[in-house]
Amino acid sequence: MDRRENIKVLLTGTVATGFLLSSGCKPDVDTTTTDTEIKGYGRVPQEILHDKKISSETFFSDKEKKMVTILVDIIIPKDEKSGSATEAGVPDFIEFMMKDYPKFQTPMRGGLMWLENFSLASYDKSFMDITHEQRIALIDQIAYPDTATVEMKNGVKFFNLIRNLTCTGFFTSEMGINDLGYVGNRPNQWNGVPDDVLKKFGLSYDQRTLDTCLKIEDQHKIAKWDAEGNLIG
Amino acid sequence: MFFCAQCNRACQVYADFSSSTCLVKPAMQKGKVELYTHAMVREVITNDQGLATGVVYIDKKDLNEYRIGAKVVVLAASACETARIMLNSKSKQHPDGLSNSSGVVGRYLHDSTGTDRMGILPELIDRPRYNEDGVGGLHVYSPWWLDNKKLDFPRGYHLEYWGGMGMPSYGFGFGMDTMRKYITDELGKPTANGGYGAGLKNDVRRIYGSTVGMSGRGESIPQYDNYCAIDPDTVDKYGIPVLKFHYKWTEHEVKQSKHMHDTFEEILTGMGAIILGTKPGPETQYGLAAPGRIIHEVGTTRMGDDPKTSVLNKYAQAHECKNVFVVDGGSFVSQADKNPTWTILALSWRTSEYIINQLKSQNI
Ligand SMILES: Cc1cc2nc3c(=O)[nH]c(=O)nc-3n(C[C@H](O)[C@H](O)[C@H](O)COP(=O)(O)OP(=O)(O)OC[C@H]3O[C@@H](n4cnc5c(N)ncnc54)[C@H](O)[C@@H]3O)c2cc1C
Ligand code: SF4
C-alpha cells in the first residue's frame, strides 16, 4: 500500500490526528522489496543492507586467503566421490563467515598467525613456502585434540575452528549435499522408508499408515478450497 | 530439489503454515480488511466512560504518530507486548493501565520448562540414504507411562525427539574434534578425534543421521511473583516505555527438569545410544533453561471469573473495558505441557465468534 492510499484509508476508516496532516511524509521506502544480489531468499531491508555491506568488504589479506585455501584442501581434499573444499567454494564461505559472525575474526586471524609463527620457528620459513610434507608435520601436532601437547593448545583451538568451518562449508554447498546423498526437500514427494531399510530393522508399515500417509498416486494433487475456505477437493 | 530450508522465517512459496500466509491473505481477499503494516501500537485510547475508542500507533517508516478509531479493540501483540500496551494505556479511568485495577496485568507470566539431551546411535552410523525430512523436532506420541503419585513435582512434560537425515545447514559437520571417536573400525577401535583429510571427509558422511536427541517441554506453575512491568527508565526507539522482567523458577520446575534428565537417560540407553555430554546437576538447576528460552511466554493478562484476580473474562474480554479483547497467549491461566499456538488459535476463534454475537446483540 503506498503512502497516499494509506492516508486515504486513515481518513476514511479512522480518526486521523492533526499530527499526521501537518507532518511532511518522508519519501516512501519500499520495505517489501526482496530484490537483492543474493538470490533465492527473502530479505528485510536491514538484512539487505547487512548483506550489501559484508559483500563489499574483504576480511582476509591475500596471504591469509592463500593460507586458508591450502588448509581447507588439506582438511577436505578431492576424493573419488567429490571435489575439494576449494572446489566447493569453502574459502569464500569462510571469508563470508568472518564478516557475518565477527567473533570468528580474532581466533581465525590470530590462529593463522600462530601457525605462521609455528612454521617460522620450526623451519625458518613461511607456511606458504614449506613443502606439503612439512605442512602436514605441523598440522599433525594440532589436528588431534586428545593427544596434542599442552604447548599446542592454541594451535588445536585454531584447527578445530577451521575444521568446523571447512566441514560445514563443504557439506552445506551443493557439491557437499550431493556428496552426502541428502534426498529430502523434494516438494510433494515422500515415499516413506524404503522396504530394505524397514526389513533391516525388522519393521513394517501398517495398512492404515500406508492408506492415509503414503498414497503415492495422490502426491502431486493440490487441495482446493472454495471462497469460504471449505475444502472441496 | 531446491536448496531452501527457510521454513523458520516464513516460507517464500507458502508451503507451510504461517498466519500471514494462511490467515491474513485469505482475509484480505474478501476485501473487508484494511491492513496497516509497520504500525507499532503504543496504547489503547479510552473515553470518559473508560471504553476504548481506538489505538495510537507509530508508523515505523515515517516515525509519525497516528490514531485509528475503533468500536472494538482486539489486542494480539503476544503475551508480553499486549501487557506492555495495556500498562502503557493509562488514563483517568484506567490509572494503573487498561483494565488493571487488580494489578494483575503482567503478572503470572510463565514459560514452558525445557531441557535437552542427545546421544549417538552406533547402529545408525553408515545409514542408507532416503528422504527423512520431517523427522526432526517431531512430537512422537509417547503416552505418559509413570505413576504421577510417585512424582516429587506437580504437572508434567512431554518429549520432542530430533535426529534424522535432514538437510545440512550451517553447523553441520561441526564437532568432529569430539565426535569422531564414536566411529570405530572393524575391531571396535575408535578413530582419533579431530584429524583432517579423506578420512575425515568420509567420517562426516558416515556419522550423518546417527545422532538423536530429545527435548523435554513441561508445564510450569504460574506465579504471581513472576511478572513483567513497565521499566520507568527506558523507552524503545519509538519512545514507548519498555518492559522489565522478574522471573524465578520454583523448586517444582527444577525437580521436573531433574526428572526429565533421568527420563532422557533411560530412553537413550534403552535405544542403545551412547549419551553425549554430562548430566546437568543442581548447580545448573538440572539444565533447566532460563525462563523465556522456550519462547512460550503466556499468562500476562489471565482470564478468570473474578475481576480481582484476573484481567479478562472467559471470553478474553477485559473485565473493566468491555470493548477490549485479548487473543494472544496473555489469556492463559496455565499452559499445559504443550506448545501454545494451537490453543491461542482456538481461543482466538472462540473470542471472534463471541465478539460477533456481542456486536449483533448490541452489547458492545
Ligand atoms: C522460534 C520459536 C519457535 C516456536 N515454536 C513453536 C511450536 O513449534 N509450537 C507452538 O505451539 N509454539 C511455538 N512457539 C511459540 C509460539 O510461536 C507463540 O507462542 C505464538 O506465536 C504467540 O502467538 P501470539 O499471537 O500471542 O503472538 P505473535 O505470534 O508473536 O504475534 C504478535 C504479533 O503482534 C505484532 N506486534 C507486536 N507488538 C505490536 C505493537 N506494539 N503494535 C502492533 N503490532 C505488534 C507482532 O509483529 C506480531 O505479528 C515458538 C516460538 C518461537 C519464537
Ligand atoms: S517449506 Fe519448503 S519451500 Fe518453504 S521454506 Fe521450507 S524448505 Fe523452503
XYZ file of C-alpha atoms and ligand atoms in Angstrom:
658
model
C 0.000 0.000 0.000
C 1.533 3.341 -0.887
C 1.502 6.268 1.415
C -1.209 8.208 -0.356
C -3.512 5.237 -0.218
C -2.589 4.790 3.407
C -3.610 8.345 4.266
C -6.848 7.900 2.387
C -7.642 4.818 4.379
C -6.747 6.582 7.560
C -9.067 9.439 6.760
C -11.995 7.356 5.673
C -11.918 4.497 8.085
C -10.499 6.193 11.111
C -9.911 9.293 13.145
C -6.711 10.887 11.899
C -4.729 13.124 14.203
C -3.679 16.647 13.346
C -0.158 15.426 13.785
C -0.476 13.279 10.702
C -1.770 16.040 8.484
C 0.853 18.588 9.440
C 3.753 16.201 9.103
C 5.742 16.076 5.889
C 5.782 12.453 4.872
C 9.187 11.135 4.094
C 9.683 9.600 0.673
C 8.482 6.052 0.547
C 10.968 3.355 1.315
C 9.640 0.211 -0.217
C 10.234 -2.194 2.592
C 8.582 -5.068 0.830
C 11.257 -5.374 -1.799
C 13.087 -8.648 -1.917
C 15.425 -7.524 -4.656
C 18.922 -8.330 -3.544
C 22.060 -9.588 -5.152
C 21.886 -12.677 -3.001
C 19.225 -14.603 -4.807
C 16.797 -17.123 -3.506
C 15.814 -15.732 -0.144
C 13.505 -13.014 1.046
C 15.317 -10.331 2.954
C 14.062 -7.422 5.029
C 15.680 -4.038 4.287
C 18.022 -4.271 7.280
C 19.237 -7.640 6.064
C 19.729 -6.350 2.531
C 21.892 -3.562 3.935
C 23.840 -6.045 6.035
C 24.350 -8.370 3.047
C 25.478 -5.496 0.849
C 27.834 -4.220 3.498
C 29.563 -7.502 4.134
C 29.780 -8.433 0.474
C 31.560 -5.144 -0.226
C 34.192 -5.749 2.460
C 37.157 -8.099 2.392
C 38.460 -9.561 5.632
C 41.346 -11.809 4.645
C 44.565 -10.397 3.234
C 45.808 -12.120 0.084
C 48.280 -14.096 2.112
C 45.677 -15.149 4.653
C 43.290 -16.211 1.903
C 46.021 -18.343 0.325
C 46.785 -19.967 3.667
C 43.105 -20.676 4.221
C 42.870 -22.200 0.757
C 45.782 -24.536 1.452
C 44.371 -25.538 4.832
C 40.812 -26.240 3.720
C 42.029 -28.529 0.958
C 44.122 -30.442 3.462
C 41.031 -30.780 5.667
C 38.673 -31.763 2.836
C 40.558 -32.968 -0.235
C 39.132 -34.205 -3.506
C 38.391 -37.916 -3.426
C 36.657 -40.445 -5.663
C 33.233 -39.154 -4.635
C 33.511 -35.373 -4.835
C 35.767 -32.371 -5.233
C 37.862 -30.481 -2.706
C 36.810 -27.798 -0.248
C 38.152 -25.130 -2.580
C 36.190 -26.535 -5.498
C 33.077 -26.251 -3.341
C 33.827 -22.595 -2.587
C 34.827 -23.029 1.067
C 37.431 -20.215 1.212
C 34.768 -17.719 0.110
C 32.356 -19.202 2.620
C 34.899 -18.703 5.415
C 35.552 -15.148 4.222
C 31.794 -14.578 4.436
C 31.543 -16.095 7.925
C 34.293 -13.800 9.231
C 32.111 -10.807 8.402
C 28.759 -12.342 9.189
C 29.957 -13.529 12.589
C 32.731 -11.128 13.617
C 33.527 -13.146 16.760
C 35.402 -15.526 14.470
C 37.767 -12.813 13.267
C 40.327 -12.733 16.054
C 40.544 -16.510 16.585
C 40.889 -17.012 12.822
C 43.412 -14.238 12.146
C 45.321 -14.998 15.335
C 45.258 -18.715 14.545
C 46.673 -18.207 11.068
C 49.373 -16.012 12.573
C 50.073 -18.610 15.240
C 50.520 -21.219 12.512
C 52.776 -18.901 10.532
C 54.940 -18.319 13.618
C 54.970 -22.056 14.290
C 56.243 -22.609 10.738
C 58.925 -19.932 11.102
C 60.024 -21.414 14.431
C 60.120 -24.947 13.012
C 61.580 -24.385 9.535
C 62.666 -20.785 9.487
C 60.263 -20.384 6.579
C 56.772 -19.082 5.991
C 53.928 -21.620 5.932
C 53.472 -20.551 2.310
C 56.993 -21.642 1.404
C 57.321 -25.016 3.086
C 56.603 -28.359 1.395
C 53.360 -30.282 1.696
C 55.087 -32.837 3.934
C 56.364 -30.083 6.214
C 52.886 -28.584 6.436
C 51.436 -31.955 7.374
C 54.110 -32.385 10.025
C 52.967 -29.128 11.622
C 49.278 -29.894 11.276
C 49.694 -33.337 12.807
C 50.689 -31.607 16.024
C 47.475 -29.562 16.208
C 44.872 -31.738 14.480
C 44.320 -34.304 17.246
C 42.967 -32.571 20.366
C 43.121 -35.639 22.624
C 46.813 -36.291 22.112
C 48.227 -32.847 21.306
C 50.697 -31.446 23.829
C 49.814 -28.567 26.117
C 52.062 -26.179 24.156
C 49.920 -26.845 21.093
C 46.682 -25.743 22.757
C 46.280 -22.542 20.754
C 47.015 -24.381 17.544
C 44.462 -27.068 18.417
C 41.813 -24.448 19.061
C 42.511 -22.796 15.751
C 42.467 -26.058 13.877
C 39.152 -27.043 15.474
C 37.706 -23.759 14.250
C 38.927 -24.082 10.708
C 37.952 -27.773 10.602
C 34.431 -26.891 11.721
C 34.078 -24.118 9.161
C 35.533 -26.253 6.391
C 33.280 -29.237 7.082
C 30.180 -27.104 7.364
C 31.096 -25.004 4.326
C 31.722 -28.074 2.234
C 28.739 -30.163 3.281
C 26.251 -27.318 3.001
C 27.395 -26.499 -0.531
C 25.598 -28.061 -3.454
C 28.582 -30.316 -4.028
C 28.639 -31.430 -0.411
C 24.905 -32.020 -0.198
C 25.061 -34.196 -3.300
C 28.085 -35.993 -1.876
C 26.172 -36.751 1.333
C 23.299 -38.173 -0.659
C 20.694 -35.969 1.008
C 17.406 -36.790 -0.682
C 14.880 -34.564 1.009
C 13.467 -31.162 0.102
C 11.510 -32.542 -2.815
C 8.110 -30.914 -2.738
C 5.099 -33.222 -2.698
C 7.259 -36.273 -2.673
C 7.703 -38.593 0.231
C 7.794 -42.303 -0.376
C 8.363 -43.445 3.162
C 11.219 -45.508 4.478
C 12.431 -47.936 1.771
C 11.492 -51.581 2.183
C 15.056 -52.864 2.552
C 15.696 -50.430 5.414
C 12.488 -51.418 7.163
C 13.423 -55.067 6.754
C 16.893 -54.494 8.157
C 15.380 -53.154 11.388
C 12.549 -55.705 11.458
C 9.856 -53.049 10.936
C 6.968 -52.519 8.546
C 4.215 -50.007 7.891
C 0.715 -50.868 8.987
C -2.049 -50.673 6.416
C -3.622 -47.578 7.920
C -0.409 -45.562 7.577
C 0.016 -46.757 4.020
C -3.564 -45.809 3.185
C -3.532 -42.363 4.742
C 0.048 -41.143 4.525
C 1.627 -42.919 1.615
C -0.714 -42.623 -1.319
C 1.924 -42.157 -3.997
C -0.745 -41.566 -6.642
C -2.026 -38.514 -4.714
C 1.369 -36.899 -4.384
C 1.046 -34.024 -6.790
C -2.611 -33.305 -6.174
C -3.130 -29.841 -4.792
C -6.004 -29.256 -2.413
C -8.785 -26.907 -3.500
C -10.863 -24.624 -1.346
C -13.952 -22.598 -2.091
C -14.235 -18.883 -1.329
C -15.399 -19.700 2.201
C -12.306 -21.754 2.870
C -14.047 -25.137 2.710
C -12.028 -27.992 1.330
C -13.636 -29.080 -1.937
C -11.095 -31.451 -3.435
C 15.416 -30.377 -5.155
C 15.609 -26.751 -4.113
C 18.306 -25.657 -1.733
C 15.937 -23.945 0.609
C 15.061 -24.668 4.252
C 13.956 -21.174 5.134
C 10.886 -22.564 6.867
C 11.640 -20.896 10.198
C 11.229 -17.385 8.836
C 8.074 -17.964 6.765
C 8.156 -19.915 3.544
C 8.541 -17.867 0.361
C 6.393 -20.203 -1.701
C 3.740 -20.539 1.014
C 4.339 -24.232 1.524
C 3.929 -24.157 5.288
C 1.618 -22.542 7.803
C 2.149 -19.031 8.977
C -0.599 -16.680 9.995
C 0.323 -14.150 7.325
C 0.083 -16.734 4.555
C -2.814 -18.849 5.716
C -4.961 -16.399 7.665
C -4.187 -12.835 6.638
C -4.040 -13.402 2.884
C -7.425 -15.122 2.596
C -8.921 -12.454 4.860
C -7.561 -9.747 2.581
C -9.041 -11.482 -0.448
C -12.503 -10.965 0.958
C -11.906 -7.263 0.627
C -13.243 -6.303 4.033
C -9.944 -5.821 5.786
C -7.735 -2.762 5.891
C -4.275 -3.838 6.880
C -1.798 -1.414 8.406
C 1.728 -2.737 8.400
C 4.793 -1.246 10.092
C 2.413 0.128 12.687
C 3.719 -0.023 16.243
C 0.845 0.383 18.657
C 1.707 2.356 21.754
C -1.567 2.489 23.626
C -5.284 1.949 23.581
C -7.178 5.195 23.957
C -10.360 5.399 26.020
C -13.194 7.839 26.561
C -14.726 9.264 29.741
C -16.651 6.066 30.354
C -13.418 4.117 30.204
C -14.378 2.442 26.942
C -11.836 2.028 24.186
C -12.126 4.418 21.253
C -9.106 3.270 19.262
C -5.353 2.972 19.340
C -2.354 5.209 18.862
C 0.466 3.852 16.794
C 3.841 4.936 15.484
C 4.460 4.326 11.804
C 7.816 2.591 11.725
C 8.626 4.051 8.329
C 7.983 7.746 8.876
C 8.155 7.678 12.699
C 4.987 9.728 12.994
C 2.166 9.093 15.374
C -1.291 8.112 14.114
C -4.626 7.215 15.571
C -7.157 4.692 14.457
C -10.664 4.883 15.797
C -12.441 1.646 16.650
C -15.641 0.215 18.048
C -13.802 -2.826 19.357
C -10.094 -3.218 20.023
C -8.628 -6.697 19.850
C -5.090 -6.997 21.151
C -2.918 -9.809 19.810
C 0.583 -8.454 20.129
C 1.836 -11.564 22.011
C 1.569 -12.031 25.750
C 4.248 -9.645 26.948
C 3.695 -6.981 24.320
C -0.046 -6.901 24.957
C 0.653 -6.452 28.664
C 3.027 -3.649 27.731
C 0.396 -1.899 25.616
C -2.183 -2.236 28.399
C 0.226 -0.996 31.066
C 1.155 1.939 28.844
C -2.530 2.791 28.295
C -3.025 4.958 31.364
C -5.942 7.340 31.666
C -8.174 8.843 34.348
C -10.464 5.848 34.126
C -7.592 3.379 33.957
C -4.897 4.931 36.162
C -2.858 1.711 36.505
C -3.115 0.793 32.866
C -6.026 -0.524 30.872
C -8.343 -2.798 32.881
C -5.766 -3.150 35.591
C -7.252 -2.115 38.918
C -6.493 -5.680 40.038
C -2.797 -5.093 39.322
C -2.726 -8.447 37.559
C -1.672 -7.211 34.091
C 1.847 -8.539 33.530
C 1.595 -10.998 36.439
C 1.614 -14.803 36.198
C 3.943 -14.629 33.234
C 5.046 -18.180 32.547
C 7.008 -20.157 30.016
C 7.318 -23.876 29.420
C 10.087 -25.683 31.218
C 12.723 -27.110 28.960
C 15.922 -29.093 28.882
C 17.561 -31.419 26.364
C 19.997 -34.292 25.928
C 21.411 -36.109 22.969
C 23.236 -39.255 22.039
C 24.690 -41.119 19.134
C 23.382 -44.460 17.926
C 26.304 -46.574 16.699
C 23.783 -48.767 14.905
C 22.876 -45.829 12.669
C 26.397 -44.973 11.535
C 26.679 -45.587 7.760
C 22.972 -45.257 7.181
C 21.458 -45.924 3.787
C 20.087 -42.659 2.398
C 16.438 -41.881 1.928
C 14.101 -38.964 2.430
C 13.836 -38.265 6.137
C 12.663 -34.673 6.046
C 10.295 -34.023 8.859
C 11.894 -36.388 11.311
C 13.487 -33.536 13.238
C 11.604 -31.873 16.063
C 8.575 -34.039 15.835
C 6.258 -34.822 18.686
C 6.224 -38.605 18.658
C 3.208 -39.628 20.624
C 4.586 -41.044 23.819
C 1.878 -41.564 26.396
C 2.886 -40.848 29.946
C 3.914 -44.161 31.417
C 4.678 -43.260 35.014
C 2.605 -43.148 38.169
C 2.032 -39.458 38.943
C 1.600 -40.168 42.648
C 5.252 -41.107 42.814
C 6.487 -37.849 41.296
C 8.004 -35.181 43.528
C 6.682 -32.344 41.350
C 3.229 -31.324 40.113
C 2.051 -31.367 36.477
C 4.127 -32.998 33.758
C 6.007 -32.764 30.500
C 6.241 -34.193 27.012
C 9.200 -35.162 24.881
C 10.166 -33.906 21.441
C 12.584 -36.034 19.527
C 15.102 -34.988 16.925
C 17.609 -36.569 14.617
C 17.407 -37.905 11.115
C 18.960 -37.083 7.778
C 17.744 -33.532 7.484
C 19.080 -31.004 5.030
C 22.563 -29.966 6.187
C 22.571 -26.386 7.346
C 25.133 -24.140 8.998
C 26.753 -26.080 11.835
C 26.535 -29.417 10.085
C 29.903 -31.165 10.352
C 30.968 -29.202 13.420
C 32.334 -31.080 16.412
C 34.397 -33.784 14.744
C 37.014 -32.893 17.394
C 34.843 -34.700 19.953
C 32.552 -36.911 17.860
C 34.906 -38.775 15.586
C 35.818 -41.279 18.293
C 32.349 -42.816 18.051
C 33.235 -44.132 14.621
C 35.057 -47.389 15.184
C 36.903 -49.760 12.879
C 36.046 -53.455 12.365
C 37.843 -54.320 15.592
C 35.928 -51.702 17.536
C 38.891 -49.377 17.808
C 37.773 -45.733 17.975
C 39.005 -43.230 15.412
C 41.113 -40.406 16.829
C 39.098 -37.252 17.439
C 39.768 -34.369 15.082
C 42.078 -35.015 12.136
C 41.787 -33.982 8.514
C 41.869 -35.410 5.006
C 39.929 -38.028 3.082
C 39.327 -39.999 6.286
C 37.710 -37.023 7.990
C 35.598 -36.302 4.925
C 34.380 -39.863 4.874
C 33.618 -39.877 8.594
C 31.370 -36.819 8.257
C 29.419 -38.834 5.691
C 29.319 -41.879 7.914
C 28.098 -40.054 11.013
C 25.312 -38.230 9.128
C 21.942 -39.134 10.607
C 23.281 -41.140 13.546
C 22.686 -38.658 16.323
C 19.420 -38.488 18.165
C 18.222 -36.181 20.858
C 15.230 -35.241 22.854
C 13.852 -32.154 24.499
C 11.581 -32.143 27.493
C 8.958 -29.414 27.465
C 6.769 -29.151 30.503
C 4.209 -27.277 32.462
C 5.397 -24.713 34.958
C 3.334 -23.364 37.816
C 2.230 -19.771 37.161
C 3.336 -17.450 39.963
C 2.005 -14.066 40.974
C 5.597 -13.015 41.597
C 6.792 -13.831 38.100
C 5.906 -10.777 36.093
C 6.756 -8.118 33.569
C 6.269 -4.456 34.397
C 6.990 -1.138 32.729
C 10.568 -0.018 33.196
C 10.163 3.653 34.145
C 13.702 4.468 33.000
C 13.803 3.134 29.457
C 11.999 3.697 26.183
C 12.474 1.969 22.824
C 13.290 3.827 19.627
C 9.642 4.755 19.196
C 9.604 6.441 22.565
C 7.483 3.684 24.104
C 8.400 2.560 27.644
C 9.768 -0.984 27.612
C 9.191 -3.930 29.935
C 11.441 -5.396 32.541
C 11.078 -8.930 33.789
C 11.107 -10.622 37.163
C 11.043 -14.374 36.880
C 12.385 -17.162 39.068
C 11.749 -20.869 38.704
C 10.430 -22.619 41.784
C 11.522 -25.999 43.089
C 8.665 -27.592 41.099
C 10.232 -26.780 37.755
C 13.723 -27.634 38.959
C 12.592 -31.073 40.122
C 10.770 -31.578 36.854
C 13.949 -30.854 34.931
C 15.852 -33.361 37.045
C 13.199 -35.909 36.256
C 13.416 -35.139 32.547
C 17.123 -35.918 32.563
C 16.542 -39.259 34.261
C 13.959 -40.000 31.555
C 16.291 -38.970 28.738
C 18.986 -41.283 30.049
C 16.577 -44.142 30.428
C 15.253 -43.790 26.873
C 18.593 -43.114 25.210
C 20.198 -46.031 27.000
C 17.250 -48.253 26.114
C 17.684 -47.285 22.458
C 21.311 -48.339 22.529
C 22.629 -44.802 22.258
C 25.873 -43.519 23.664
C 24.789 -40.473 25.629
C 26.750 -37.332 24.866
C 27.708 -34.577 27.254
C 27.350 -34.732 31.013
C 24.201 -34.912 33.027
C 23.498 -31.466 34.476
C 23.286 -31.238 38.253
C 21.855 -28.907 40.909
C 24.392 -26.176 40.105
C 22.563 -25.534 36.810
C 19.062 -26.341 38.129
C 19.449 -29.660 36.302
C 19.875 -27.991 32.958
C 16.556 -26.157 33.209
C 16.532 -23.474 30.521
C 16.242 -19.891 31.762
C 12.690 -18.513 31.790
C 11.910 -17.203 28.314
C 14.244 -19.565 26.486
C 11.482 -21.925 25.400
C 9.645 -18.887 23.954
C 6.187 -19.996 25.086
C 5.523 -16.958 27.220
C 1.872 -16.688 28.269
C -0.326 -15.668 31.189
C 0.183 -11.897 31.497
C -3.495 -10.945 31.067
C -5.038 -14.087 32.523
C -8.720 -14.882 32.255
C -10.970 -15.670 35.187
C -14.379 -15.095 36.742
C -13.111 -12.825 39.497
C -12.057 -9.334 38.323
C -9.905 -9.022 41.432
C -7.597 -11.826 40.358
C -7.855 -11.747 36.580
C -7.777 -9.284 33.693
C -10.135 -10.936 31.208
C -13.336 -12.919 31.451
C -13.718 -16.382 29.990
C -14.201 -14.924 26.506
C -10.966 -12.966 26.795
C -12.932 -9.737 27.167
C -11.366 -7.170 29.501
C -13.259 -7.062 32.823
C -13.014 -3.306 33.070
C -13.253 -2.342 29.421
C -15.850 -4.418 27.634
C -14.852 -3.469 24.099
C -11.266 -4.670 24.503
C -10.312 -8.289 23.872
C -7.019 -10.150 24.031
C -6.452 -13.043 21.645
C -2.837 -13.963 22.259
C -1.173 -16.125 24.906
C -1.836 -13.476 27.531
C -5.182 -15.017 28.443
C -3.740 -18.403 29.508
C -4.284 -19.206 33.166
C -1.937 -22.103 32.888
C -0.262 -23.689 29.953
C -0.388 -27.417 29.651
C 2.907 -29.022 28.751
C 2.033 -28.465 25.096
C 3.279 -25.633 22.919
C 0.758 -22.806 22.873
C -0.016 -21.864 19.261
C -2.989 -24.094 18.572
C -4.622 -23.143 21.835
C -4.055 -19.472 21.031
C -5.700 -20.027 17.635
C -8.635 -21.914 19.139
C -9.264 -19.341 21.876
C -8.963 -16.577 19.327
C -11.580 -18.233 17.149
C -13.869 -18.572 20.125
C -13.405 -14.917 21.061
C -14.052 -13.857 17.463
C -17.403 -15.613 17.477
C -18.228 -14.067 20.822
C -17.405 -10.577 19.525
C -19.710 -11.090 16.541
C -22.528 -12.210 18.832
C -21.983 -9.337 21.197
C -21.998 -6.818 18.353
C -25.160 -8.364 16.945
C -26.914 -8.163 20.286
C -25.540 -4.636 20.678
C -23.835 -5.360 23.969
C -20.671 -3.668 22.815
C 11.374 -19.723 17.443
C 10.042 -20.086 18.021
C 9.560 -21.363 17.846
C 8.313 -21.723 18.351
N 7.847 -22.976 18.108
C 6.584 -23.281 18.479
C 5.984 -24.527 18.125
O 6.618 -25.377 17.486
N 4.712 -24.784 18.512
C 3.990 -23.875 19.214
O 2.830 -24.156 19.501
N 4.531 -22.696 19.581
C 5.799 -22.372 19.226
N 6.337 -21.161 19.590
C 5.528 -20.239 20.383
C 4.515 -19.540 19.508
O 5.117 -19.158 18.283
C 3.979 -18.308 20.202
O 3.533 -18.648 21.472
C 2.813 -17.737 19.417
O 3.183 -17.419 18.089
C 2.310 -16.493 20.083
O 1.214 -16.038 19.334
P 0.660 -14.614 19.584
O -0.452 -14.426 18.623
O 0.414 -14.449 21.033
O 1.853 -13.621 19.249
P 2.780 -13.473 17.967
O 2.682 -14.635 17.066
O 4.097 -13.060 18.492
O 2.094 -12.252 17.202
C 2.142 -10.943 17.703
C 2.040 -10.014 16.519
O 1.836 -8.704 17.000
C 2.723 -7.819 16.381
N 3.010 -6.761 17.373
C 3.752 -6.872 18.497
N 3.758 -5.716 19.149
C 2.997 -4.858 18.436
C 2.648 -3.490 18.607
N 3.046 -2.782 19.668
N 1.855 -2.927 17.669
C 1.412 -3.627 16.593
N 1.732 -4.923 16.391
C 2.512 -5.517 17.298
C 3.930 -8.641 16.043
O 4.630 -8.065 14.966
C 3.292 -9.970 15.686
O 2.924 -10.002 14.334
C 7.579 -20.784 19.093
C 8.076 -19.500 19.290
C 9.288 -19.134 18.755
C 9.793 -17.732 18.963
S 8.547 -25.210 3.418
Fe 9.909 -25.916 1.744
S 9.885 -24.240 0.268
Fe 9.075 -23.422 2.190
S 10.859 -22.532 3.273
Fe 10.654 -24.649 3.972
S 12.001 -25.870 2.597
Fe 11.648 -23.867 1.606
